[in-house]
Amino acid sequence: MNRDHDQHAMSDRDVPQGLVATMNPEFKKGSKVTLKTDHMSGMMNAKGTVAGVYTTNVYTVTYHPTNGGKVVRNHKWVIQQELQTHNKGLLKTGTKVKLNASHMPGMMGAEATIDSAKQTNIYMVNYTDTKTGKVIKNHKWVTEDELISR
């Protein structure tokens, strides 16, 4: 986890245009899950519920926030539909892109570099922060391998 970027994602219900729900995911919408990732402080072992699940290309990226913050390295996750690109295929590591995502302050319009790429199911989740007790709604994004059933 990038501790310089240790703030909760801005959450909204908006799903990027062109994103289609997965038909048979491991965790269906409404499934109760435990998060097994630490993208943000308070996520590891947090109890949550699946708010949506989609199949798409997903990326970790390094970017310079447009609000002047420190460089964010290996941010998980940005999806294909949140990139300003005409390429619909899986982008290669090292590809330069512009972000069209607002789930973190300073992301929208930021220049970024693809650190890793894969096609997988990606989840939007509601969860209770293990440190603050705050309910985080519509967190974007976690992958299937970052969730377990509860």
Coordinates of C-alpha atoms in Angstrom, one line a residue:
M1 CA 0.0 0.0 0.0
N2 CA 1.2 3.5 -0.8
R3 CA 1.0 5.2 2.6
D4 CA 1.3 8.7 0.9
H5 CA -2.0 7.8 -0.7
D6 CA -3.6 6.5 2.5
Q7 CA -7.0 8.2 2.2
H8 CA -10.3 6.7 1.5
A9 CA -11.5 6.7 -2.0
M10 CA -14.2 9.1 -3.0
S11 CA -17.3 6.9 -3.6
D12 CA -20.1 7.3 -5.9
R13 CA -22.5 5.0 -7.7
D14 CA -21.5 5.9 -11.1
V15 CA -20.2 3.0 -13.1
P16 CA -18.1 4.0 -16.1
Q17 CA -19.9 4.0 -19.5
G18 CA -19.5 0.7 -21.4
L19 CA -19.0 -1.4 -18.3
V20 CA -21.3 -4.5 -18.2
A21 CA -22.1 -6.6 -15.2
T22 CA -20.5 -10.1 -15.1
M23 CA -23.0 -12.9 -15.5
N24 CA -21.5 -15.6 -13.3
P25 CA -19.0 -14.1 -10.9
E26 CA -17.6 -16.0 -7.8
F27 CA -19.2 -13.3 -5.6
K28 CA -22.6 -12.0 -6.8
K29 CA -24.0 -8.6 -6.1
G30 CA -25.1 -8.6 -2.5
S31 CA -22.6 -11.3 -1.4
K32 CA -21.1 -10.8 2.0
V33 CA -17.3 -10.8 1.8
T34 CA -14.2 -10.1 3.8
L35 CA -11.6 -7.9 2.1
K36 CA -8.1 -9.4 1.9
T37 CA -6.2 -6.3 0.6
D38 CA -4.7 -3.2 2.0
H39 CA -5.2 -0.6 -0.8
M40 CA -6.3 1.8 2.0
S41 CA -5.9 1.9 5.7
G42 CA -8.7 0.0 7.4
M43 CA -9.4 -2.3 4.4
M44 CA -7.5 -5.5 5.5
N45 CA -10.0 -8.0 7.0
A46 CA -12.9 -5.5 6.6
K47 CA -16.4 -6.9 6.4
G48 CA -18.2 -5.9 3.3
T49 CA -20.9 -6.5 0.7
V50 CA -20.5 -6.7 -3.1
A51 CA -22.2 -3.6 -4.7
G52 CA -21.3 -4.6 -8.3
V53 CA -19.1 -6.9 -10.3
Y54 CA -17.8 -6.5 -13.9
T55 CA -15.3 -8.1 -16.2
T56 CA -12.8 -5.8 -17.8
N57 CA -9.1 -5.0 -18.2
V58 CA -7.6 -3.8 -14.9
Y59 CA -4.4 -1.9 -14.2
T60 CA -2.1 -0.8 -11.4
V61 CA -0.7 2.6 -12.3
T62 CA 1.8 5.2 -11.1
Y63 CA 0.6 8.8 -11.5
H64 CA 1.2 12.4 -10.5
P65 CA -1.9 13.8 -8.9
T66 CA -3.3 16.8 -10.5
N67 CA -3.8 18.4 -7.1
G68 CA 0.0 18.5 -6.5
G69 CA 0.3 15.6 -4.1
K70 CA 3.2 13.1 -4.1
V71 CA 3.6 10.6 -6.9
V72 CA 1.3 7.6 -6.3
R73 CA 3.0 4.3 -7.2
N74 CA 1.2 1.1 -8.1
H75 CA -2.3 2.3 -7.4
K76 CA -4.8 -0.5 -7.4
W77 CA -7.0 -0.5 -9.5
V78 CA -7.9 1.5 -12.5
I79 CA -10.1 -0.1 -15.2
Q80 CA -10.0 0.2 -19.0
Q81 CA -13.1 2.4 -19.0
E82 CA -11.4 4.9 -16.7
L83 CA -8.6 5.6 -19.2
Q84 CA -8.7 8.2 -21.9
T85 CA -7.6 5.9 -24.7
H86 CA -9.1 4.7 -27.9
N87 CA -7.4 1.3 -27.5
K88 CA -9.9 -1.2 -26.2
G89 CA -7.4 -4.1 -25.8
L90 CA -5.2 -4.9 -22.8
L91 CA -2.5 -2.2 -22.5
K92 CA 1.1 -3.2 -22.0
T93 CA 3.2 -2.4 -18.9
G94 CA 4.9 1.0 -19.4
T95 CA 2.1 2.5 -21.6
K96 CA 1.5 6.1 -20.8
V97 CA -2.2 7.0 -20.3
K98 CA -4.4 9.8 -19.0
L99 CA -6.8 8.9 -16.1
N100 CA -10.5 9.5 -16.4
A101 CA -11.2 8.4 -12.8
S102 CA -12.3 10.3 -9.8
H103 CA -12.2 7.7 -7.0
M104 CA -9.2 9.4 -5.5
P105 CA -8.4 13.1 -5.2
G106 CA -6.1 14.3 -8.0
M107 CA -6.8 11.3 -10.3
M108 CA -9.0 12.9 -12.9
G109 CA -6.9 14.0 -15.8
A110 CA -3.6 12.8 -14.3
E111 CA -0.8 11.4 -16.5
A112 CA -0.1 7.8 -15.5
T113 CA 2.1 4.8 -16.5
I114 CA 0.7 1.3 -16.5
D115 CA 2.6 -0.9 -13.9
S116 CA 0.6 -4.1 -14.5
A117 CA -2.3 -5.3 -16.5
K118 CA -4.8 -8.2 -16.6
Q119 CA -8.3 -9.1 -17.5
T120 CA -10.4 -10.2 -14.6
N121 CA -13.6 -9.6 -12.6
I122 CA -13.5 -6.4 -10.7
Y123 CA -15.7 -5.5 -7.8
M124 CA -17.3 -2.4 -6.3
V125 CA -17.8 -3.0 -2.6
N126 CA -19.4 -1.4 0.5
Y127 CA -17.3 -2.1 3.7
T128 CA -16.8 -1.0 7.3
D129 CA -13.4 0.5 7.9
T130 CA -11.6 -1.6 10.5
K131 CA -9.8 1.4 12.0
T132 CA -12.6 4.1 12.0
G133 CA -15.8 2.1 11.9
K134 CA -16.9 4.3 9.0
V135 CA -19.0 2.6 6.3
I136 CA -17.4 3.1 2.9
K137 CA -19.9 2.9 0.1
N138 CA -19.1 1.9 -3.5
H139 CA -15.4 1.6 -3.2
K140 CA -13.7 1.2 -6.6
W141 CA -12.1 -1.4 -7.1
V142 CA -11.1 -4.8 -5.7
T143 CA -10.3 -7.9 -7.6
E144 CA -11.8 -11.4 -7.0
D145 CA -8.6 -12.7 -5.5
E146 CA -8.8 -9.9 -2.9
L147 CA -12.1 -11.1 -1.5
I148 CA -13.2 -14.1 0.5
S149 CA -16.7 -15.3 1.3
R150 CA -18.0 -14.9 4.8

